[in-house]
């Protein structure tokens, strides 16, 4: 067990170092067995945070994302949080002025993450495979940049299905009625 944990820590350190040394625009911490975003990473990447535009934390075991994440990576354009245990997002995520795409598929959301409605440049939201039954149609209709919302494999109630379609000016992806898995 300790050896696997040590390998995971080494993998995270190696990927962070690669991003810092290359001054790359991508921080890929997917599949690193993270249960939280490591606080030490904020210090390690402080010299390049303004240049980081893409972060992948996919397929970890994250239960929460702190406010510091959004304030540190303020230039973020793409965020991949697929395959974690998230059920809410920090309000500060709505202040990411450049965020265009967020993947929250296969998490534990029961409600639409409200901070996303405040992100002004957000074009694509993937919430496939969560537990969302209702969506804030008015807030979504006011998201002028939104082009695609994926709610497949969510137990979206029939009333929302009827309400949403005429109101929203973006592509709405839903599972066919009766084909939604139940939790």
Backbone as a ProteinNet text record, in pm:
[ID]
protein_1_A
[PRIMARY]
XXXXXXXXXXXXXXXXXXXXXXXXXXXXXXXXXXXXXXXXXXXXXXXXXXXXXXXXXXXXXXXXXXXXXXXXXXXXXXXXXXXXXXXXXXXXXXXXXXXXXXXXXXXXXXXXXXXXXXXXXXXXXXXXXXXXXXXXXXXXXXXXXXXXXXXXXXXXXXXXXXXXXXXXXXXXXXXXXXXXXXX
[TERTIARY]
82.3	0	86.6	189.8	275.9	350.5	386.3	459.3	371.1	242.7	150.7	127.4	116.6	97.3	221.1	337.7	461.9	472.5	429.2	431.2	335.8	218.4	121.5	177.4	241.9	302.3	412.6	494	601.4	544.1	432.9	368.4	320.2	258.2	211.1	329.1	434.3	552.1	614.5	623.6	682.6	599.8	468.4	382.3	383.8	387	395.5	528.9	637.6	769.6	776.1	717.2	716.1	647.1	534.2	460.3	541.9	604.8	682.8	805.7	879.5	1002.9	977.6	871.1	842.3	759.9	716.3	625.3	505	458.5	346.4	215.2	115.8	-16	-111.7	-61.6	-145.8	-87.3	-174.1	-136.9	-224.5	-162.5	-236.2	-209.8	-308.5	-299.5	-409.5	-445.9	-546.5	-487.8	-573.9	-536.6	-422.4	-423.7	-317.2	-363.7	-485.1	-539.2	-551.9	-574.2	-587.1	-722.6	-723.1	-847.2	-874.6	-772.2	-784	-676.9	-696.9	-594.1	-480.5	-360.4	-249.4	-210.3	-210.7	-178.4	-38.4	53.8	190.4	201.5	104.6	108.5	94.4	15.9	0.2	135.6	217.8	350.9	441.3	433.9	521.1	496.6	371.1	339.7	320.3	347.1	316.3	381.8	497.6	565.6	500.9	414	354	201.2	137.5	-8.6	-80.6	-28.7	-96	-91.8	1.6	12.3	-60.5	-115	-185.5	-329.8	-364	-496.7	-581.4	-517.6	-589.9	-543.7	-640.8	-608.9	-698.4	-635.7	-711.7	-685.9	-794.5	-792.7	-887.1	-902.4	-996.2	-953.9	-1054.7	-1034.6	-947.9	-979.6	-919.1	-1030.4	-1014.6	-1116.6	-1148.5	-1145.5	-1169.9	-1313.1	-1329.5	-1462	-1497.9	-1396.8	-1420.2	-1306	-1335.7	-1236.5	-1248.3	-1138.2	-1142.4	-1144.4	-1179.8	-1184	-1046.9	-943	-806.7	-774.9	-832.8	-809.3	-849.4	-969.6	-1020.2	-943.1	-905.3	-833.2	-689	-631	-492.8	-483.8	-574.1	-569.2	-670.9	-653.8	-751.6	-756.6	-657.1	-654.5	-705	-761.6	-807	-911.4	-892.6	-987.3	-1061.3	-993	-1052.5	-1022.5	-1127.5	-1112.1	-1181.1	-1105	-1158.3	-1157.5	-1276.1	-1293.5	-1374.6	-1378.3	-1456	-1409.2	-1506.3	-1472.9	-1419.9	-1476	-1438.7	-1560.5	-1556.9	-1666.8	-1725.2	-1713.7	-1758.4	-1910.1	-1961.1	-2105	-2137.3	-2034.3	-2053.5	-1922.9	-1933.7	-1817.3	-1808	-1687.9	-1676.5	-1737.7	-1797.9	-1857.3	-1755.1	-1630.3	-1524.6	-1504.3	-1550.9	-1537.4	-1613.1	-1718	-1793.9	-1717.9	-1609	-1530.1	-1418.5	-1411	-1310.1	-1354.7	-1297.9	-1341.2	-1313.7	-1216.3	-1175.4	-1219.9	-1284.7	-1324.5	-1426.9	-1389.8	-1477.8	-1540.2	-1471.6	-1519.5	-1492.2	-1595.6	-1578.2	-1643.2	-1568.9	-1618.1	-1635.6	-1760.2	-1795.1	-1868.4	-1849	-1915.4	-1872.7	-1965.2	-1939.5	-1888.2	-1961.9	-1936.3	-2060.1	-2083.4	-2195.1	-2288.6	-2299.3	-2385.4	-2532.2	-2606.8	-2751.6	-2825	-2753.7	-2808.4	-2712.2	-2765.6	-2680.4	-2584.5	-2454.8	-2358.4	-2378.4	-2446	-2483.1	-2365.8	-2245.2	-2135.7	-2108	-2142.9	-2117.6	-2199.5	-2317.1	-2403.5	-2341.2	-2244.5	-2179.7	-2053.4	-2006.1	-1883.5	-1916.4	-1869.2	-1915.2	-1875.8	-1766.3	-1719.8	-1751.2	-1819.7	-1842.8	-1927.9	-1870.6	-1936.7	-1987.2	-1918.7	-1951.6	-1947.6	-2057.7	-2067.3	-2106.5	-2025.2	-2056.4	-2086.1	-2212	-2256.9	-2314.1	-2273.7	-2324.4	-2293.8	-2391.7	-2369.3	-2364.6	-2440	-2453.3	-2592.3	-2644.2	-2774.8	-2866.1	-2855.8	-2927.5	-3068.6	-3167.8	-3307.4	-3363.2	-3318.8	-3371.1	-3256.6	-3284.6	-3184.2	-3242.3	-3159.2	-3207.4	-3223.7	-3338.4	-3357.7	-3338	-3383.1	-3367.9	-3220.6	-3145.2	-3001.7	-2930	-2967	-2904.2	-2938.4	-3061.4	-3103.7	-3026.7	-2978.2	-2902.6	-2753.3	-2709.4	-2567.3	-2543.7	-2505	-2495.8	-2388.1	-2284.6	-2177.3	-2201.7	-2294.2	-2316.7	-2363.2	-2292.6	-2325.4	-2372.1	-2327.5	-2360.6	-2368.4	-2476.4	-2495.2	-2530.9	-2444.5	-2466.6	-2519.6	-2645.6	-2710.4	-2751.7	-2688.3	-2720.8	-2695.6	-2772.8	-2759.5	-2778.7	-2869.9	-2914.8	-3066.2	-3121.3	-3265.9	-3345	-3322.3	-3389.9	-3539.9	-3615.6	-3760.6	-3828.3	-3939	-4008.8	-4050	-4089.5	-4130.4	-4014.3	-3896.1	-3777.9	-3750.1	-3768.9	-3748.1	-3835.3	-3959.3	-4051.2	-4017.2	-3979.5	-3946.9	-3820.3	-3719	-3587.3	-3580	-3629.8	-3609.5	-3644	-3759.4	-3785.3	-3709.8	-3663.7	-3602	-3453.9	-3385.2	-3239.3	-3185.9	-3094.3	-3039.2	-2911.8	-2898.4	-2778.8	-2818.4	-2722.4	-2747	-2761.3	-2874.6	-2901.9	-2903.1	-2814.2	-2804.6	-2864.8	-2972.3	-3041.1	-3052.4	-3059.6	-3085.9	-3231.2	-3263.8	-3404.7	-3481.9	-3606.1	-3688.5	-3693.2	-3683.1	-3687.9	-3552.9	-3448.8	-3316.8	-3217	-3266	-3177.7	-3155	-3028.2	-3002.9	-3045.4	-3093.9	-3131.3	-3021.3	-3000.1	-2891.7	-2927.4
-119.7	0	125.9	128.7	246.4	266.3	156.5	166.7	231.1	187.2	245.3	392.9	427.8	566.7	648	592.8	659.5	681.3	581.5	594	703.8	714.7	818.2	956.9	972.3	1100.6	1136.9	1039.7	1063.1	1103.2	1041	1073.9	1218.8	1261.3	1399.5	1495.4	1468.7	1555.8	1565.7	1452.9	1450.6	1535.2	1521.1	1596.5	1745.8	1781.2	1923.1	1980.3	1907.8	1954.1	1971	1878.4	1888.9	2017.6	2049.8	2170.8	2295.2	2297.3	2414.2	2430.8	2323.1	2331.8	2369.6	2318.4	2348.6	2476.7	2530.9	2645.8	2616.8	2493.4	2448.1	2510.6	2497.1	2553.3	2447.9	2324.2	2215.1	2150.3	2130.4	2056.3	1931.5	1816.4	1690.8	1605.8	1604.3	1522.1	1415.9	1371.7	1265.5	1134.1	1050.7	915.5	913.2	1007.4	1014.8	976.1	923.1	878.5	991.7	1113.1	1227.9	1227.9	1252.7	1267.3	1415.6	1498.3	1644	1705.2	1831.5	1899.1	1933.5	1881.7	1901.3	2048.9	2096.6	2236.9	2273.6	2180.2	2207.3	2243	2203.6	2233.5	2383.3	2451.1	2596	2665.8	2626.8	2686.7	2643.4	2516.9	2462.8	2527.1	2564.5	2617.8	2770.3	2836.5	2979.9	3062.3	3019.3	3096.8	3080.2	2979.6	2953.9	2953	2986.5	2975.6	3058.2	3175.1	3259.1	3197.8	3106.8	3042.6	2910.1	2861.6	2732.4	2755.8	2698.5	2714.8	2588.5	2474.4	2347.5	2267.5	2216.1	2127.7	2005.7	1889.3	1764.8	1700.8	1681.2	1609.1	1488.5	1440	1330.7	1201.1	1122.6	987.4	983.7	1073.5	1071.8	1039.8	1079.8	1056	1185.8	1296.8	1428.1	1440	1486	1507.2	1655	1740.1	1884.6	1955.2	2075.7	2163.3	2295	2345	2465.7	2594.1	2701.9	2834.2	2874.6	2833.4	2869.4	2818.9	2708.4	2652.9	2754.8	2808.3	2903.3	3034.9	3081	3207.7	3193.1	3076.6	3053.6	3036.9	2958.5	2930	3017.4	3146.7	3243.7	3250.8	3197.1	3201.1	3071.2	2985.7	2854.6	2864	2783.5	2777.2	2643.2	2535.7	2401.9	2332	2273.6	2202.4	2067.1	1960.7	1825.2	1763.1	1745.3	1685.9	1556.5	1497.1	1374.9	1262.3	1182.9	1061.3	1083.4	1179	1203.3	1181	1234.6	1219	1355.2	1451.6	1588.1	1597.4	1678.7	1702	1851	1935	2080.3	2144.3	2269.8	2346.2	2474.6	2528.7	2655.4	2770.3	2866.5	2983.5	3053.9	3054.1	3124.8	3073.2	2953.1	2899.3	2986.2	3051.1	3140.3	3265.8	3293.8	3413.6	3385.9	3264.3	3232.8	3292.3	3404.7	3481.4	3414.4	3322.5	3260.4	3115.8	3060.2	2919.5	2895.4	2810.3	2780.6	2642	2549.4	2411.6	2347	2278.2	2203.8	2066.7	1965.4	1828	1778.9	1759.7	1711.5	1577.3	1506.5	1377.2	1278.6	1190	1081.4	1131.2	1223.5	1269.3	1239.5	1315.5	1289.3	1409.5	1491.5	1609.4	1568.9	1622	1600.7	1723.8	1835.7	1962.9	2022	2100.2	2170.1	2260.3	2256.2	2339.8	2489.1	2559.8	2699.7	2792.1	2773.9	2864.5	2869.1	2763	2759.4	2864.7	2896	2994.3	3133.5	3157	3287.8	3297.5	3187.8	3188.4	3246.7	3366.2	3438.6	3380.4	3307.5	3256.3	3108.4	3046.7	2902.7	2863.2	2777.3	2732.1	2588.5	2505.1	2363	2311.4	2245.9	2184.4	2038.6	1949	1806.5	1757.5	1723.8	1671.7	1530.1	1461.6	1326.4	1233.9	1148.8	1046.1	1095.5	1199.6	1245.9	1207.8	1278.9	1246.7	1368.9	1448.3	1576.2	1554.5	1600.5	1586.5	1718.1	1829.4	1959.4	2051.8	2138.1	2235.2	2376.3	2475.3	2612.6	2673.9	2649.4	2688.3	2836.8	2920.7	3065	3104.9	3051.7	3082.3	3033	2914.4	2860.6	2945.4	2989.7	3071.8	3203.3	3249.8	3375.1	3357.2	3235.5	3210.4	3230.6	3350	3387.2	3311.6	3263.5	3191.9	3041.8	2989.1	2844.6	2790.3	2686.3	2623.6	2479.1	2414.1	2272.6	2238.2	2168.1	2118.3	1970.9	1884.6	1740.9	1694.3	1651.5	1598.5	1452.6	1385.2	1244.2	1164.5	1057.9	966.9	1038.5	1135.4	1201.6	1180.8	1171.5	1151.4	1282	1354.4	1482.4	1458.4	1533.2	1510.8	1555.2	1490.1	1520.3	1666.9	1730.5	1871.1	1959.5	1927.8	2005.1	1983.2	1860.8	1831.7	1922.7	1942.1	2026	2173.7	2215.8	2356.3	2399.6	2316.7	2356.6	2377.8	2285.4	2289.8	2423.7	2483.6	2609.7	2730.3	2719.7	2835.1	2852.2	2744.6	2752.5	2759	2852	2869.5	2789.2	2672.1	2590.7	2445.5	2362.8	2220.6	2154	2090.4	2021.5	1872.2	1799.4	1655.4	1584.4	1509.3	1433.7	1288.4	1198.9	1059.2	1046.9	952	930.3	895.1	937.3	907.5	756.2	716.6	574.1	505.4	574.2	513.1	572.8	631.1	692	594.3	564.5	473.1	536	454.3	505.2	469.9	560.7	541.4	439.7
0	0	0	87.2	92.8	-38.8	-101.6	-227.4	-335.3	-342.3	-440.7	-413	-283.5	-247.2	-285.4	-260.4	-296.7	-447.2	-523.8	-669.8	-715.4	-649.9	-686.1	-655.5	-541.4	-504.9	-604.5	-639.8	-736.5	-872.3	-912.6	-1039.5	-1039.2	-929.4	-917.9	-925.8	-848.6	-848.1	-986.5	-1054.7	-1188.8	-1286.3	-1280.3	-1372.2	-1342.2	-1215.2	-1178.6	-1226.2	-1202.2	-1246.6	-1397.7	-1471.5	-1618	-1661.9	-1599.1	-1634.7	-1602.3	-1484.6	-1443	-1531.4	-1553.1	-1631.7	-1777	-1834.8	-1975.5	-1990	-1876.4	-1876	-1965	-1954.8	-2036.5	-1993.1	-2080.3	-2049.8	-1994.5	-1972.4	-1926.1	-1801.4	-1702.6	-1582.4	-1581.1	-1603.5	-1612.2	-1488.4	-1400.1	-1279.8	-1279.6	-1398.4	-1412.3	-1362.2	-1307.7	-1265.4	-1163.8	-1069.5	-968.5	-828.2	-816.9	-688.1	-586.4	-633.3	-543.5	-473.9	-342.8	-268.6	-241	-261.2	-248.6	-337.8	-374.6	-453.7	-358.6	-383.5	-289.8	-274.4	-149.7	-121.7	-170.2	-165.6	-208.9	-356.6	-434.1	-577.6	-601.7	-519.8	-537.7	-533.1	-438.6	-425.4	-541.1	-577.7	-682.3	-818.7	-847.1	-979.6	-981.5	-869.8	-861.8	-971.9	-1022.4	-1127.1	-1264.4	-1280.2	-1411.3	-1410.3	-1298.5	-1290.2	-1395.8	-1428.8	-1527.4	-1667.9	-1691.4	-1821.8	-1831.5	-1720.5	-1721.6	-1766.5	-1882.4	-1941	-1934.6	-1912.7	-1907.9	-1786.3	-1712.9	-1600.2	-1609.4	-1594.1	-1586.3	-1450.6	-1379.3	-1252.3	-1264.2	-1385.1	-1413.9	-1345.2	-1310.8	-1258.3	-1133.1	-1041.7	-909.2	-810.2	-686.2	-584.2	-511.4	-584.6	-525.5	-476.1	-352.4	-295.6	-294.9	-302.6	-301	-372	-414.8	-476	-401.1	-349.9	-267.9	-348.4	-281.7	-344	-397	-327.4	-368.2	-508.6	-547	-680.3	-787.6	-776.1	-876	-873.6	-756.6	-749.9	-796.5	-779.5	-823.5	-975.1	-1031.2	-1175.2	-1248.4	-1238	-1290	-1442.6	-1510.3	-1657.3	-1720.3	-1639.3	-1683.2	-1794.4	-1899.7	-2010.7	-2015.1	-1976.3	-1977.8	-1846.4	-1787.5	-1661.4	-1673.1	-1652.8	-1661.4	-1521.6	-1467.1	-1334.6	-1342.7	-1459	-1480.8	-1388.7	-1342.5	-1269.6	-1129.1	-1057.6	-918.6	-829.3	-709.3	-613.8	-575.7	-664.3	-636.3	-630.8	-539	-531.5	-528.5	-521	-528.7	-575.3	-617.6	-662.2	-581.4	-566.1	-494	-575	-506.9	-573.2	-662.1	-621.4	-693.7	-835.7	-864.3	-999.9	-1100.1	-1055.5	-1141.8	-1181.5	-1112.1	-1143.5	-1244.2	-1294.8	-1396	-1529.7	-1565.2	-1681.9	-1815.2	-1818	-1944.5	-1958.6	-1855	-1857.9	-1968.1	-2066	-2179.2	-2171.1	-2104.6	-2103.5	-1968.5	-1916.5	-1791.6	-1806.6	-1767.4	-1772.6	-1629.5	-1591.1	-1458.2	-1466.2	-1574.6	-1594.5	-1485.7	-1453.4	-1358.1	-1223.1	-1164.1	-1028.5	-944.5	-840.7	-748.4	-734.6	-838.3	-830.8	-830.1	-733.5	-727	-777.6	-779.2	-825.4	-927.1	-1018.9	-1114.1	-1036.2	-1064.4	-992	-1025.3	-937.1	-959.5	-995.6	-940.6	-977.7	-1128.2	-1198.7	-1343.6	-1417.1	-1366.2	-1431.6	-1432.5	-1344.2	-1335.9	-1421.7	-1476	-1557.5	-1695.3	-1725.2	-1843.9	-1979.3	-1988.2	-2117.5	-2137.9	-2043.1	-2047.5	-2168.1	-2253.9	-2376.4	-2365.5	-2287.2	-2283.2	-2140.1	-2099.3	-1967.3	-1986.8	-1933.2	-1940.5	-1799.3	-1775.3	-1646.2	-1661.3	-1765.5	-1791	-1673.3	-1640.8	-1540.6	-1397.2	-1366.8	-1229.2	-1179.1	-1080.9	-1024.1	-1026.6	-1131.7	-1140.9	-1194.7	-1117.9	-1158.7	-1211.7	-1156.2	-1197.7	-1236.5	-1331.3	-1375.8	-1368.3	-1339.6	-1329.4	-1469.2	-1531.2	-1671.4	-1694.7	-1602.6	-1621.9	-1620.7	-1526.2	-1519.1	-1644.9	-1691.5	-1813.1	-1935.5	-1944.1	-2057.7	-2061.6	-1947.6	-1941	-1966.4	-1986.7	-2014.6	-2164.4	-2201.2	-2342.7	-2420.3	-2354.1	-2424.2	-2435.7	-2357.3	-2353.3	-2488.2	-2536.4	-2664.5	-2647.2	-2536.5	-2518.9	-2370.1	-2334.4	-2198.4	-2209.2	-2156.7	-2161.6	-2026.8	-2026.3	-1906.2	-1925.6	-2020	-2041.9	-1914	-1898.3	-1784	-1650.4	-1649.4	-1526.9	-1518.6	-1398.8	-1385.3	-1399.4	-1507.7	-1530.4	-1539	-1457.9	-1451.8	-1581.4	-1617.3	-1742.9	-1755.6	-1646.7	-1652.7	-1698.5	-1651.7	-1692.6	-1840.4	-1887.5	-2029.4	-2116.4	-2076.4	-2153.3	-2141.4	-2024	-2000.3	-2072.4	-2063.4	-2109.1	-2259.8	-2338.1	-2483.5	-2550.2	-2526.7	-2597.3	-2539.3	-2416.6	-2350.8	-2378.8	-2405.7	-2410.6	-2553.2	-2577.8	-2712.9	-2737.6	-2674.7	-2690.1	-2708.9	-2747.6	-2765.7	-2629	-2608.5	-2482.5	-2509.5	-2444.3	-2463.5	-2342.9	-2367.4	-2263.1	-2307	-2210.7	-2242.5	-2284.6	-2371.6	-2404.5	-2277.4	-2270.4	-2152.2	-2132	-2007.8	-1974.9	-1981.4	-2031	-2042.6	-1944.4	-1838.1	-1740	-1625.1	-1595.2	-1484.9	-1352.4	-1260.5	-1129.1	-1030.8	-937	-839.5	-734.8
[MASK]
+++++++++++++++++++++++++++++++++++++++++++++++++++++++++++++++++++++++++++++++++++++++++++++++++++++++++++++++++++++++++++++++++++++++++++++++++++++++++++++++++++++++++++++++++++++++

